[in-house]
Each structure stands twice: as C-alpha cells, then as structure tokens.
Coordinates of C-alpha atoms in Angstrom, one line a residue:
X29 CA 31.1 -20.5 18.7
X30 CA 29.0 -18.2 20.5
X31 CA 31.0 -14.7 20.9
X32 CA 28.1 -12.6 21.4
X33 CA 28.7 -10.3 24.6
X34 CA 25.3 -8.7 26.1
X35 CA 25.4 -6.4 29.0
X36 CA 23.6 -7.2 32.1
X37 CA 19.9 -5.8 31.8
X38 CA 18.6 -3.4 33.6
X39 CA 14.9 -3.9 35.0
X40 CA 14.6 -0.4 36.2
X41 CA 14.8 1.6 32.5
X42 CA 13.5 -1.7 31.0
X43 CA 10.6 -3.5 33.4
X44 CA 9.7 -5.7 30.0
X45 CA 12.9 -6.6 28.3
X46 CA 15.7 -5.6 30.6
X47 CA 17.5 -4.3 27.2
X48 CA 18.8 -1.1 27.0
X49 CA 20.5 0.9 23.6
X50 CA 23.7 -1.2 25.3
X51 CA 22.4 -4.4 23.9
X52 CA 21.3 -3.0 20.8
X53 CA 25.2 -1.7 20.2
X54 CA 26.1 -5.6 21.3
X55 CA 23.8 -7.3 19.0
X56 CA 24.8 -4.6 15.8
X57 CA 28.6 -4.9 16.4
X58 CA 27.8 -8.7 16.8
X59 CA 26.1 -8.9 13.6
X60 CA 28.7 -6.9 11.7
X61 CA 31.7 -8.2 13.0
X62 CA 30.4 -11.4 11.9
X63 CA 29.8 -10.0 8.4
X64 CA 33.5 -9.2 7.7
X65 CA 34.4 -12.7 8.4
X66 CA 32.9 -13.4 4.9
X67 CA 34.0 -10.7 3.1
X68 CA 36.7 -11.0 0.1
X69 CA 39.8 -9.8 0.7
X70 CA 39.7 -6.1 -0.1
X71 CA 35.9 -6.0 1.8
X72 CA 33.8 -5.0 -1.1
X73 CA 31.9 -8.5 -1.5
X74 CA 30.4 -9.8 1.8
X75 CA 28.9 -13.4 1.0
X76 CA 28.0 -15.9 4.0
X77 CA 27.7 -19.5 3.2
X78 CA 24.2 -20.5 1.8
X79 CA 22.1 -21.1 -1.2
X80 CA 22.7 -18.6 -4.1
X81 CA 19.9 -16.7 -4.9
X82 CA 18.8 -16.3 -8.4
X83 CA 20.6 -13.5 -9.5
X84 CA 24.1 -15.0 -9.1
X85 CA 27.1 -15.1 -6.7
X86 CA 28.4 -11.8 -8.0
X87 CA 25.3 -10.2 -6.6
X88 CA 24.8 -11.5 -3.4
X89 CA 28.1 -10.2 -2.9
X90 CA 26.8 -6.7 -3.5
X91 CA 23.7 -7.3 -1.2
X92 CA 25.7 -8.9 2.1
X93 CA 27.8 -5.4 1.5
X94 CA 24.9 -2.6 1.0
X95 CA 22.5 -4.8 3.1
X96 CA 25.2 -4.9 6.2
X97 CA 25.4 -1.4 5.8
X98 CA 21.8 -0.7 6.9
X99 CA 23.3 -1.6 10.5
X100 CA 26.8 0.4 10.1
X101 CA 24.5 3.4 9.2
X102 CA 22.1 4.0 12.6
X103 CA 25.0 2.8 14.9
X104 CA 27.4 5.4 13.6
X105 CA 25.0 7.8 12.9
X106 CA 23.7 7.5 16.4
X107 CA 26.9 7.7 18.7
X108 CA 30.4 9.3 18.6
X109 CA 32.0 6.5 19.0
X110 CA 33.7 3.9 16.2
X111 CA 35.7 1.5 18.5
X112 CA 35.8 -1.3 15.2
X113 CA 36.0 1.5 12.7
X114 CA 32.6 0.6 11.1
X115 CA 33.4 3.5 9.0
X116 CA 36.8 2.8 7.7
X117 CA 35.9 -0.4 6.7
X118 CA 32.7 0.0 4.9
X119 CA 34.8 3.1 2.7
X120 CA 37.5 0.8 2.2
X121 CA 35.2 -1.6 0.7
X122 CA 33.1 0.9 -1.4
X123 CA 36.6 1.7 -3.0
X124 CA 37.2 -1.7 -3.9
X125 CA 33.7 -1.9 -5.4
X126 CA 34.4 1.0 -7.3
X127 CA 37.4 0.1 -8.1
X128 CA 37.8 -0.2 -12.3
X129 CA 39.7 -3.3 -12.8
X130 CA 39.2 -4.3 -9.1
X131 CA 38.2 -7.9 -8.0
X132 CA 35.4 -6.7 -6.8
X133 CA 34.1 -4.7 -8.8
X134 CA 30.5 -4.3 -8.4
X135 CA 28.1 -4.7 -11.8
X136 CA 25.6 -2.5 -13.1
X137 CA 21.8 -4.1 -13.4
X138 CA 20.6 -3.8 -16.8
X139 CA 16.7 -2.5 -16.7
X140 CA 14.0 -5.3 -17.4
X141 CA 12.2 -3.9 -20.3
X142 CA 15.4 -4.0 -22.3
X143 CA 16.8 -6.7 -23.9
X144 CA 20.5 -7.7 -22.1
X145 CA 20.5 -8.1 -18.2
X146 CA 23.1 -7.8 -15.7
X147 CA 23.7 -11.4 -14.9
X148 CA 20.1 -12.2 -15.6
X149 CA 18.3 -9.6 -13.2
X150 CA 17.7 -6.1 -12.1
X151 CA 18.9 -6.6 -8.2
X152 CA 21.6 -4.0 -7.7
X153 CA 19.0 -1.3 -8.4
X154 CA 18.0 -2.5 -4.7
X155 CA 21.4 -3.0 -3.3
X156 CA 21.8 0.5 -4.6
X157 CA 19.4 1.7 -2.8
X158 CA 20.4 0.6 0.5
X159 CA 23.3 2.0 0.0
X160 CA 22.1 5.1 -0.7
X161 CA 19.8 4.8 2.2
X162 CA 22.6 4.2 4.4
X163 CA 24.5 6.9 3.3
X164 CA 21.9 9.3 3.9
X165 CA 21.7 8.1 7.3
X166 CA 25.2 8.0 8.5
X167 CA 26.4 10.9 5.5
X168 CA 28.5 13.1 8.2
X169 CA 30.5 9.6 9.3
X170 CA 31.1 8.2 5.5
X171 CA 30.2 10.4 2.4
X172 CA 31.5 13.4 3.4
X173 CA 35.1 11.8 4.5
X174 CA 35.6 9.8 1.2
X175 CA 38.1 11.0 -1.3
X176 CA 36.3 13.3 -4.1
X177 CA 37.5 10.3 -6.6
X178 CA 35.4 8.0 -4.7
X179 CA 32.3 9.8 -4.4
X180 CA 32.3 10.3 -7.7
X181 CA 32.6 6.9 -8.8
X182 CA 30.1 6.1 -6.6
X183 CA 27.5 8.9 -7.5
X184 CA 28.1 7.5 -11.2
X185 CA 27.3 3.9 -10.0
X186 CA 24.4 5.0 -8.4
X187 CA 22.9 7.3 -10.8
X188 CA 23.5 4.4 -13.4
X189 CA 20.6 2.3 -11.1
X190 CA 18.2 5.0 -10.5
X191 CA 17.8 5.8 -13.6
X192 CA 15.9 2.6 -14.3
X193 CA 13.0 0.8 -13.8
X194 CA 12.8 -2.4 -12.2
X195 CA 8.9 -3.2 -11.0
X196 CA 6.0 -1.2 -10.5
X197 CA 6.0 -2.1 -7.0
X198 CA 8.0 -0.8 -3.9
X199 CA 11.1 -0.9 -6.2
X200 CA 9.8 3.0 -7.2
X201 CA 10.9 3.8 -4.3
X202 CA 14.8 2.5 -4.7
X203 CA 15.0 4.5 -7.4
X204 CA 13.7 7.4 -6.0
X205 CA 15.8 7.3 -2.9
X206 CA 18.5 7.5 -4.8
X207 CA 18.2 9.8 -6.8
X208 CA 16.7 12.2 -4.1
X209 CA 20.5 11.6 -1.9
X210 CA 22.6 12.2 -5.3
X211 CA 20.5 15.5 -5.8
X212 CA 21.4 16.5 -1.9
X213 CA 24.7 15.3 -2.3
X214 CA 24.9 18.1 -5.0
X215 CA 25.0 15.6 -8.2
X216 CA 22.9 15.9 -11.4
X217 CA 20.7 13.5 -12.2
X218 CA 19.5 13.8 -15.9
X219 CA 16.1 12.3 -17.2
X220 CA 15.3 11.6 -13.2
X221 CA 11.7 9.9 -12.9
X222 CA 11.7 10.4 -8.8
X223 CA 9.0 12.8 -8.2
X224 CA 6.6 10.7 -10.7
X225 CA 7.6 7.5 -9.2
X226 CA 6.7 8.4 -5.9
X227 CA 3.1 10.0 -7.2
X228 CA 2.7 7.3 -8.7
X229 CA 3.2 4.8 -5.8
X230 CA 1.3 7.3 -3.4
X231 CA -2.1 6.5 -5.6
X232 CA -1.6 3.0 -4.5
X233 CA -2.9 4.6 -0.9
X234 CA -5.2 2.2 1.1
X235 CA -5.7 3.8 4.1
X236 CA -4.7 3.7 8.0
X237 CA -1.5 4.5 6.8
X238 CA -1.2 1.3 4.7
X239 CA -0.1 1.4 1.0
X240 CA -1.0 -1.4 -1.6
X241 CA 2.5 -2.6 -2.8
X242 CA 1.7 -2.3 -6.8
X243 CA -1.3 -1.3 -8.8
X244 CA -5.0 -2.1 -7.3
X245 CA -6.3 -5.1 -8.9
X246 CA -9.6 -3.5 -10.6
X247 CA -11.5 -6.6 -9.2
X248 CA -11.1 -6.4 -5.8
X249 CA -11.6 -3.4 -3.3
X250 CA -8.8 -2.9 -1.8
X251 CA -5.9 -4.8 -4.0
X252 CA -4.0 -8.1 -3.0
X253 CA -0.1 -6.4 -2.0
X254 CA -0.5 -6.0 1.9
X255 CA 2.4 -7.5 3.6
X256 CA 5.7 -6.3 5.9
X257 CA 6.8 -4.4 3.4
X258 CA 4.8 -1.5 4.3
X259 CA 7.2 -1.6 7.3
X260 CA 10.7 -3.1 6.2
X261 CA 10.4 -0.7 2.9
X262 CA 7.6 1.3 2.1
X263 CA 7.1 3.8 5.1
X264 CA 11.4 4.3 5.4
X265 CA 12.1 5.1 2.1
X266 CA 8.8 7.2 1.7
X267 CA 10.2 8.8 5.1
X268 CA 14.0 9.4 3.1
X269 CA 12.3 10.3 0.6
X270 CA 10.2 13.4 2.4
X271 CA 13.8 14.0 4.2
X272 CA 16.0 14.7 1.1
X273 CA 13.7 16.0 -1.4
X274 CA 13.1 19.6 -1.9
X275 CA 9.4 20.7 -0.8
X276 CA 9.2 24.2 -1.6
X277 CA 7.3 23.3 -4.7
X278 CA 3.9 24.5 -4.9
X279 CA 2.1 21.8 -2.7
X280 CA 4.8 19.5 -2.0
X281 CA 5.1 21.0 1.4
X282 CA 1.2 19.6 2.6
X283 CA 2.0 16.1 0.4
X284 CA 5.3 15.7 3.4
X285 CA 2.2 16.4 5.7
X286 CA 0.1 14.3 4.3
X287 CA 2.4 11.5 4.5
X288 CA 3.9 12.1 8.2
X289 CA -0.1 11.7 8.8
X290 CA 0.0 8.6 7.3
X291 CA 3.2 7.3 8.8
X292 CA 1.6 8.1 12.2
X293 CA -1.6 6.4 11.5
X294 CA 0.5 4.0 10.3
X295 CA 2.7 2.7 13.4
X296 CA -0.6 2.8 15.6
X297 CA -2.1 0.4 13.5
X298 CA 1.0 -1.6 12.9
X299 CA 2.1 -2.1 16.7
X300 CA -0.6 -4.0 17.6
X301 CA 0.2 -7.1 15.3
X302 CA 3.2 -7.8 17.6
X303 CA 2.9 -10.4 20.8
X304 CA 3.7 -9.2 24.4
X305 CA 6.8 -11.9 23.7
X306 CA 8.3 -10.1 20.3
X307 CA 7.0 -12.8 18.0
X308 CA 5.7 -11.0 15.1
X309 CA 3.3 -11.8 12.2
X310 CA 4.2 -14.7 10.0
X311 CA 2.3 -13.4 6.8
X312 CA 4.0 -12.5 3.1
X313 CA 7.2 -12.6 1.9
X314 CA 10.8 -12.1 2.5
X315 CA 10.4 -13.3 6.0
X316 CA 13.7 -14.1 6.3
X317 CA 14.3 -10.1 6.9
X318 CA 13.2 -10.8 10.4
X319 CA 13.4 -7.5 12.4
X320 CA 13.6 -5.5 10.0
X321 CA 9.7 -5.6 10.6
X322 CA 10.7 -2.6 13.0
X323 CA 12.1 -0.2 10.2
X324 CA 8.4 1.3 9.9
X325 CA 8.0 1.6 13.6
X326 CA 11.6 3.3 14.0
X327 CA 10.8 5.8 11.0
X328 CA 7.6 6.8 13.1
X329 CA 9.5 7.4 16.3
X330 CA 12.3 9.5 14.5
X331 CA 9.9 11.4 12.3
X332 CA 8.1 12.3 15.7
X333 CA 4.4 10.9 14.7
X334 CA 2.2 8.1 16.0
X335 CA 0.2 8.1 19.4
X336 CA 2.7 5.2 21.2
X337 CA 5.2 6.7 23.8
X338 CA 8.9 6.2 23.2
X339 CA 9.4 3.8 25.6
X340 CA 6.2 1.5 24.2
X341 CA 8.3 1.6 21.3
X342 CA 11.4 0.4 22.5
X343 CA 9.8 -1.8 24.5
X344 CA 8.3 -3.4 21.5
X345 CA 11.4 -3.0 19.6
X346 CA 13.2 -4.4 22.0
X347 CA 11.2 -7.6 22.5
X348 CA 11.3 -8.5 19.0
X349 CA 14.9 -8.1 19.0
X350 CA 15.1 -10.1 22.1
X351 CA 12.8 -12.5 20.7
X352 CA 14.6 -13.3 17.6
X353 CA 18.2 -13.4 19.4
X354 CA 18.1 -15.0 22.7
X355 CA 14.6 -17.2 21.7
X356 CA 15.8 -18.2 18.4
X357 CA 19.4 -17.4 18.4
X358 CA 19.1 -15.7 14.5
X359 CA 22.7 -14.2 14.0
X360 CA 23.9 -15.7 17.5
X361 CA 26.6 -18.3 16.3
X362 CA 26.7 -16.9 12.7
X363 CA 25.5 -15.2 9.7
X364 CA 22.0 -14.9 10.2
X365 CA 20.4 -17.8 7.7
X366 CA 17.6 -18.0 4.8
X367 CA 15.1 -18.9 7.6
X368 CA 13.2 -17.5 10.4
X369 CA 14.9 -19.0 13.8
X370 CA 18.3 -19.9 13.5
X371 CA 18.6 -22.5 11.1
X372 CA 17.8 -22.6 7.5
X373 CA 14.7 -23.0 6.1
X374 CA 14.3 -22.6 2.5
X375 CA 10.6 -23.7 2.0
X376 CA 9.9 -20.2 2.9
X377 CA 12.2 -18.2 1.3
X378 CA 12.6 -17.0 -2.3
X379 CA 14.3 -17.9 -4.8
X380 CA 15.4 -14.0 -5.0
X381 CA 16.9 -14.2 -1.3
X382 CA 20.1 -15.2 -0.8
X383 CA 22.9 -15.7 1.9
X384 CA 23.1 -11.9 2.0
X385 CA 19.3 -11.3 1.9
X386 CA 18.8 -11.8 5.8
X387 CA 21.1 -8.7 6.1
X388 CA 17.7 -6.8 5.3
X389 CA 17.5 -7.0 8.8
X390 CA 19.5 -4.1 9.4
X391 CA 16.6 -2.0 8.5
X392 CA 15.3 -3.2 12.4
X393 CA 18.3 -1.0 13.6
X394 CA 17.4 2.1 12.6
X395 CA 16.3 3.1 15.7
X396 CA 19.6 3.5 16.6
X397 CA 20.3 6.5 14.5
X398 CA 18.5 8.3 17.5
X399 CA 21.6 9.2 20.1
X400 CA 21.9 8.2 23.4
X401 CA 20.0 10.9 25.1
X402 CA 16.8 10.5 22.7
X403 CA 13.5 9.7 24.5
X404 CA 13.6 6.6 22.6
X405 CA 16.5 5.3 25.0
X406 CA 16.1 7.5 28.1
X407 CA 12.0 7.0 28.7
X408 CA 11.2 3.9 31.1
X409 CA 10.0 1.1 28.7
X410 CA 6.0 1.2 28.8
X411 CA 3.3 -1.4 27.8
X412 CA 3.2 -2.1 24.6
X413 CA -0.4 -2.7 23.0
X414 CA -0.7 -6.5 23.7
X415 CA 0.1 -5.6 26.9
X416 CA -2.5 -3.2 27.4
X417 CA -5.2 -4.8 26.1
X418 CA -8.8 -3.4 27.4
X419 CA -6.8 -0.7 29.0
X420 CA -4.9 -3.3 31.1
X421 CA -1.7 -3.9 31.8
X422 CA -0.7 -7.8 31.5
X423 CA 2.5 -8.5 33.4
X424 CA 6.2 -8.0 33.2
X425 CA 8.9 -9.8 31.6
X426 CA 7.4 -11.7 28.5
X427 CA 3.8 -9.3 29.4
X428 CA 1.8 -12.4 29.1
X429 CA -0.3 -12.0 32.2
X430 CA -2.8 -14.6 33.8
X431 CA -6.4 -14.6 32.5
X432 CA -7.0 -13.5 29.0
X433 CA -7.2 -9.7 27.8
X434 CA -8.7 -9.5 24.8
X435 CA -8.7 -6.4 22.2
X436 CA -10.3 -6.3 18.5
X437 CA -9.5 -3.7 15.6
X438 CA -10.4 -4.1 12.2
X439 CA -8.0 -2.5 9.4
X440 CA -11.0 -1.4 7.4
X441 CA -8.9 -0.1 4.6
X442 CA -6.7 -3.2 4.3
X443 CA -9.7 -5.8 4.8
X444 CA -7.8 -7.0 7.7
X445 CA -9.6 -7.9 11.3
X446 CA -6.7 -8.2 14.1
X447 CA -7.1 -9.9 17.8
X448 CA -5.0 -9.8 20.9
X449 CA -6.0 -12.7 23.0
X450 CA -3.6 -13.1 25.7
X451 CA -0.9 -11.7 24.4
X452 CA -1.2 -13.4 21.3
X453 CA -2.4 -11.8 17.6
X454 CA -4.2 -13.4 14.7
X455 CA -5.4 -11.5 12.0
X456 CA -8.8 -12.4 9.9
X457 CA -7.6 -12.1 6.2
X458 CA -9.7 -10.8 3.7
X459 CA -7.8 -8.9 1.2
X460 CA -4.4 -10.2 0.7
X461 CA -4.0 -13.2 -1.5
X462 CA -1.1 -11.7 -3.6
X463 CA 1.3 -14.4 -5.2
X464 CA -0.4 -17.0 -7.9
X465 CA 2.0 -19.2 -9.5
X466 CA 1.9 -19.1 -12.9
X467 CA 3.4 -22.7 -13.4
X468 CA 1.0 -24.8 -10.7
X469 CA -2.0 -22.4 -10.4
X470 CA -1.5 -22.3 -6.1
X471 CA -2.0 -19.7 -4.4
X472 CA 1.3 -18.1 -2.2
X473 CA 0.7 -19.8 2.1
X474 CA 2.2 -16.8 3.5
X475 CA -0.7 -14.8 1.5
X476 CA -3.7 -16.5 1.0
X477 CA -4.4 -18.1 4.3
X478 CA -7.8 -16.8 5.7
X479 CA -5.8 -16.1 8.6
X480 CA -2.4 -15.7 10.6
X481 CA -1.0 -15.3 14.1
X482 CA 2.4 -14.6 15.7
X483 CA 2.2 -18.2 17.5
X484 CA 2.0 -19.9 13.8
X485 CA 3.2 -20.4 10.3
X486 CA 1.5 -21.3 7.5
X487 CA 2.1 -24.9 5.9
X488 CA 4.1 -24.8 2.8
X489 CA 5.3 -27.2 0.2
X490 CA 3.5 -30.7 0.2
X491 CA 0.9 -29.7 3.3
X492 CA -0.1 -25.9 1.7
X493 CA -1.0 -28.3 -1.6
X494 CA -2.9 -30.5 0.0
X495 CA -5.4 -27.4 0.8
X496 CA -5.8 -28.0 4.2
X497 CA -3.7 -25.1 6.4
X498 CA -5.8 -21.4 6.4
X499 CA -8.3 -22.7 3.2
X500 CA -11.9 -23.2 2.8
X501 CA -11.9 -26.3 0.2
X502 CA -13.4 -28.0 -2.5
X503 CA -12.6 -31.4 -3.0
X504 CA -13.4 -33.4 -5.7
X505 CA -14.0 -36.8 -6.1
X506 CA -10.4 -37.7 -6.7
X507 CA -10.0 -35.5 -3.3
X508 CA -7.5 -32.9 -5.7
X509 CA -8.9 -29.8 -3.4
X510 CA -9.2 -26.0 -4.5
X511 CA -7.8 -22.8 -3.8
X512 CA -8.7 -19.4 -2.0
X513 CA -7.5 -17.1 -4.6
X514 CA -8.6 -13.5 -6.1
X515 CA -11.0 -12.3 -3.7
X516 CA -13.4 -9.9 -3.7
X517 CA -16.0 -7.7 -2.8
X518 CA -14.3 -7.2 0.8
X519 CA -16.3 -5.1 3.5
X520 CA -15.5 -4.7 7.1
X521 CA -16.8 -4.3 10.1
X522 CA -15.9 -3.9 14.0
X523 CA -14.4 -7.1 14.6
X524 CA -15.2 -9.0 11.4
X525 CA -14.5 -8.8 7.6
X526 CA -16.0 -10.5 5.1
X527 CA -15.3 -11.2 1.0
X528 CA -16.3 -13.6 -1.5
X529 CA -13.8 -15.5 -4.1
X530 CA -14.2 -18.0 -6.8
X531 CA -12.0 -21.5 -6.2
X532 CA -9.4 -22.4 -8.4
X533 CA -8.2 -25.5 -9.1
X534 CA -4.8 -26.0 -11.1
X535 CA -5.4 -22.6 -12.4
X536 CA -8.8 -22.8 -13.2
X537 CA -11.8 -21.7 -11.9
X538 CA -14.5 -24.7 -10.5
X539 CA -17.3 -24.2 -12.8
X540 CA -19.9 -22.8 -10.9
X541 CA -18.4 -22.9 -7.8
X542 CA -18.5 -19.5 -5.4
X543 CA -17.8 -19.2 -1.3
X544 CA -18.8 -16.1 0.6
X545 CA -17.3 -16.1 3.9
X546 CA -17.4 -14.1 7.0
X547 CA -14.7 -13.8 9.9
X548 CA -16.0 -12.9 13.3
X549 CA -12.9 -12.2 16.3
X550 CA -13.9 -11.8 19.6
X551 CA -13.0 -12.3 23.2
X552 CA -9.9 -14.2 21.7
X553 CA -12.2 -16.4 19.8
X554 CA -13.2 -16.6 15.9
X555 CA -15.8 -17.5 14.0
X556 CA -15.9 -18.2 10.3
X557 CA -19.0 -18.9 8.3
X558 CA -19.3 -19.3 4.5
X559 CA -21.8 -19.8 1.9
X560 CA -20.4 -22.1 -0.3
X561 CA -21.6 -23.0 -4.1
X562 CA -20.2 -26.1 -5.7
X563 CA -20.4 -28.6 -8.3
X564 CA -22.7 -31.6 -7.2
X565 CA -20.9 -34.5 -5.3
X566 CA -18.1 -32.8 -4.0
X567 CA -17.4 -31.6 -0.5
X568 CA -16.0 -29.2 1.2
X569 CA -12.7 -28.8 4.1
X570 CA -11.9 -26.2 6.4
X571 CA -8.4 -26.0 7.9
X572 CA -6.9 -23.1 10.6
X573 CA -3.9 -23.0 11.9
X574 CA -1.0 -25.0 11.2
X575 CA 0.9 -26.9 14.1
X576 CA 4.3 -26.3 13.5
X577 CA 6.3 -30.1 13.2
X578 CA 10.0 -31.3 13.5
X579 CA 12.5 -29.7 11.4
X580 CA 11.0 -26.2 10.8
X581 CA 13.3 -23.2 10.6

C-alpha cells in the first residue's frame, strides 16, 4: 500500500518541479521507514525481499544497513529535527552488529589476494565504507553520542576493512575513506595505504573532471572505465576524502585545489547528460543505484564549485528525483527493487547487487546535508541546461518546450560527444566499452553501444547477442554477427568523435577485419559513418537505439 505523504508543491520557489527540501524530507523518511520494516529483530541486518546477490544473505544484510544509512546521514545532518529517531535506531543497530556473540553480528571481508574469503567475497570493505561515509556526514548526530564501547568496536571493524585491498578500481577509495574518518575520529591506523591509494587513483585522471575508474588500457587513449560512478562514487569520496585528511603536508594543500577544480569542471560537464524531465543516462553499471547519479552533483554544490546556480541544481536534482518517484514509482509501495522503474528487472543488474544494493541510492540525498536556509533550498529553482539550450529557456513543468533547442559538447577527454535535442540527451560513444565477458566473448550493452540517450536502454540478453542494438556488425554466413569491443585510437572534435576497433566474434578477433567510424551530432540529429574491412562474403548491420518492449523494468 501506498503510504507515501508529499506536501503540496509550491510553483513559486520551484517553477520546474514544484518540490521543495519538504518533499525531499518525505521521500527520505519514506524510504527509511520502509527499510526498518525488513530489518531483523535487533535492526543490525536490513534485507528486503529479492534475489541474493553473490556474496550471500549475510552480506546483503550488512549492505541494506550501511547503504540506508547514506539517507539517515544528510537528513540528520541537515536539520535539527529527528521526529522517527533516525539516530537512535541506526546506533541501536550498529550495537547489535557489533555485538560479539550477537545475531547479527556483522563479518569481516577477507582480502582477495589471500587465500580464505569472507563468505566468498570482499563486499563489506564497501559496506564499510558507507558507513564510514555516513558517519562522517552526520558524526555530531551518531559517532559522538555512542557509548565509548561502541565506537571502539566499531573503529576495530572498520580499521579491519580498510586495511585491505579489494580492486584497483574505485574500491581505493573505500578504503581510503575509512581510514581518513578513523584518523579524524582520533584512532590509529597502522600499515594505512590511504594517501597512496588515492595518488594512485588520481593518475587514472582523464580530464573535464572525469576519472578513468581503473588503470588506462595501454591500447587505447583514454581507457574503457567511464560510467556513473564518477558521480555515485568517485567525486564524493574523493570530496570526504579532501574533507578529513590532513593537508598541511608539503603540497597536499594545492592537490585539494587541484581536485575542487576538477570537481567543478566536473558537475558542469556532468549536468548536461540529464533531460528537462529527470530521466538520466542509461549507460554502465549498477543502474539499479538510480539517483544516486546526483551524489557528484550534490558534492559540487556543498564543496561550493561548478558554474550552475543553486537552484539549477536543485532543479535538476529535484526532477530526477521526481522522475524516478512519481514517473516510475521506485521506492513508492516498497523497497526500492533490482531494477530501474519500479519493478524488478534483473537482465540489467549484477550478479554483485542485491535486495540491499538499490539502497546506493541514498548517495542521491546528500544534498540534504545542506540545512534549510542553504542557497541550495532558498534560491528560486532555475533552468537547468536542457532547458537552456542555445541560451533559451524551454518551458516549465517537465521544461520540454515547443520546437527543438538544440546544444552540442564534446567530452574531449572522455571520447564522449553529448546532444540535447529537445530536451532529450544522447551521447556518441567512443571510449567506453569496459566489460568483456570472459566466458561468451560479448561485449557489456550498457558499455559498448556506440551510443545512449535518457529516452532509451540498451537491449540485453538474447537482443544485445544478436548484435543489432548500438553495434556496427559483421555477419557471417551463418548470420553469427560481431562485436564493437576494444577501441581505439579515439579523437574528438566539436560535435563529433571518432575511433577505430577490431570486431570480435566469440572472443576472437575476425581475421582481417577493421571498422573506423565517425559520429557526427547536430541540430538534434546524428550521423555515423564507418570504413569498414571484412572478410569476403560477409555483410555488415547497423543498429541505434533500442525500442523499449513489454515487460521491461
């Protein structure tokens, strides 16, 4: 049953949305009273029904907990108020997790370069570090109030996770996080690897604030990791990272500069991959994180950098919000679900993501960690850049106006080319192909696609085989078709990108087969062109966009 209570909105502070911080509050307390409904008994375990995720019940316990938490944090970080006593709660279940002999008692990951695992995987070094994340965020409202006992056991549980090493990837920065709040928090953290984790992950800089998520591929320009997670992850914990690490170190003081350059550059970029009606990109993975795609744009608004006014953020913010609960009713009449709208859909989910995963989502909340009276909730919502298109304002309400408004950037660092055609974006991929699977030889749909759009999702399963949706083709005389996989030799230009790759099929590459292709976007139209090699007697398929069918989540 629906028990979600909104406000009335209010067209004067909000011309776009009509949502204030009011229906922000609504949706959080929604989302965790919900939460607590599938808690264990003594709240240290949150798990809503679903599909378990590899790593085990015992985990996605852990992660409905810490991940929930993300939304606790902001909201009682952000007001005075505690009417459900978000805090009590959330400290009464971190003693039960901590607890010994406890029921609940949370596990401790076992690294995966050594040779026993905790229940098979590393993933409580990342609930760890949303907790610690959290913590930092809301530390006047929980840390400092819990029993010296407590914080103890808890600064041991944490120190055990961030003192390993889970994947050379974003994960650096779990581990970093945490051990930058236990040092604040005045604990010691022997044989820390923080400061080199975080150097290390900074050399994985692409430019316009984005960051490759893992080493550079030495074949291609710019790397194949370029996805949300420079949003929902990678700028916020680089942020908490800056915010609870000492800089007085020779030169650490211009590297926080450095990166509050980059965050700014960053958000500006960023913004304009949203539609004037809150859908956002469907492109990479853990999509089922939803709005947390915000977290980045949040951490720029706090941190005070970027060129967009506060209220073009909210008003972006608050449209994707809108989007996801009143459009698609995520989290409406339940846990939010291993999907994208409300129901489930696990053809795009991970095998990694389970019933607690979605809780990521809280990470889209962290605006509210800004209090009432921040510019972020007292300046009049303003046009957000799909709206503003060409310098023009396209309407109010959804901001889809009449006629099309048309604006081109290329992301020359990320080999990305990005359109906003009516309030719709599509981006021109050439740099991104990321996931391979070992087992088949296919390239991942939400990363390989030589494009994507808010309006449209990727085929997966059955139609992404087929090599159809987002690929230029070879098919053979069996019709068994190719892949776009491992480009490279990206360049860029205003409005178009181009890159060459060599097709794959089943693994392999087509002998003597090569495609060079080029990606034109303008006035809301695109152009692709490719110069393609192949074996004789075959041909050669181009598919765009998928049409979304029955049944998709």
């Amino acid at each position: 049953m629906n028990d979600l209570r909104l406000p009335s909105e209010d067209h004067d502070q909000s011309p776009y949305t009509g949502w204030t911080r009011a229906h922000w509050e609504a949706v959080a307390e929604h989302w965790l009273l919900t939460a607590r409904r599938h808690a264990s008994p003594d709240g240290g375990l949150i798990t809503p029904p679903g599909r378990p995720s590899a790593a085990g019940i015992r985990s996605d316990g852990i992660e409905g907990f810490a991940r929930s938490f993300l939304i606790a944090a902001p909201l009682l970080a952000g007001r005075e108020a505690d009417p459900h006593d978000h805090a009590g709660w959330y400290a009464r279940g971190l003693a039960a997790a901590m607890a010994p002999d406890g029921p609940d008692r949370w596990g401790r990951a076992i690294g995966v370069n050594e040779i026993q695992q905790w229940n098979g995987t590393p993933q409580p070094i990342v609930e760890a570090a949303n907790l610690a994340f959290g913590l930092a965020i809301c530390r006047a409202q929980v840390w400092d109030r819990l029993e010296d006992e407590l914080r103890d056991q808890t600064a041991e549980w944490l120190t055990h996770h961030c003192l390993k090493h889970g994947s050379d990837n974003n994960w650096l920065l779990f581990t970093a996080v945490i051990e930058a709040f236990l040092v604040r928090a005045g604990y010691d953290v022997p044989g820390g690897h923080a400061q080199a984790d975080v150097d290390l992950f900074e050399s994985w800089y692409l430019g316009d604030g984005w960051y490759n998520d893992g080493p550079i591929s030495p074949t291609t320009r710019h790397g194949n990791r370029v996805d949300h997670y420079n949003s929902w992850v990678i700028q916020p914990f680089l942020w908490q990272w800056y915010q609870l690490s000492d800089q007085r170190a020779e030169g650490r003081a211009e590297r926080r500069e450095q990166y509050l350059r980059r965050l700014g550059e960053f958000a500006d970029s960023y913004a304009q991959l949203f539609a004037a009606d809150g859908s956002s990109l469907h492109q990479g993975r853990s999509l089922t994180y939803r709005q947390a795609v915000l977290g980045g744009l949040w951490t720029a608004a706090l941190a005070g950098v970027g060129s967009e006014a506060a209220g073009a953020t909210r008003r972006l913010a608050s449209g994707v919000l809108r989007r996801f609960t009143l459009d698609r009713g995520v989290g409406v009449d339940g846990p939010p679900s291993l999907g994208w709208n409300a129901a489930e859909f696990l053809p795009m989910c991970q095998g990694y993501s389970g019933p607690g995963s979605p809780y990521f989502a809280g990470m889209g909340f962290l605006g509210l960690a800004a209090p009432a009276d921040h510019r972020l909730w007292t300046e009049p919502e303003q046009p957000q850049p799909a709206e503003r298109v060409d310098g023009v304002r396209t309407g109010v309400g959804t901001g889809v106006g009449t006629g099309v408004r048309t604006g081109v950037r290329t992301l020359h660092a990320v080999g990305w080319v990005i359109q906003s055609s009516d309030g719709i974006v599509q981006i021109a991929n050439h740099a991104s192909d990321h996931v391979v699977d070992p087992d088949t030889g296919l390239g991942e749909p939400h990363y390989a696609s030589v494009g994507y759009s808010t309006h449209t999702a990727p085929g997966v399963g059955q139609a992404w085989a087929e090599g159809v949706d987002g690929q230029l083709a070879l098919v053979d005389e069996w019709g068994r078709a190719s892949r776009r996989e491992g480009l490279r030799g990206t360049v860029t230009g205003e409005g178009w990108a181009a890159s060459w790759f060599r097709p794959r099929m089943g693994g392999v590459d087509v002998p003597g087969a090569r495609v060079v292709s080029v990606s034109v976007l303008h006035q809301g139209s695109e152009l692709r062109a490719h110069l393609v090699t192949a074996p004789a007697g075959w041909t050669v398929r181009e598919g765009s966009f998928a049409v979304a069918g029955g049944g998709r989540g």
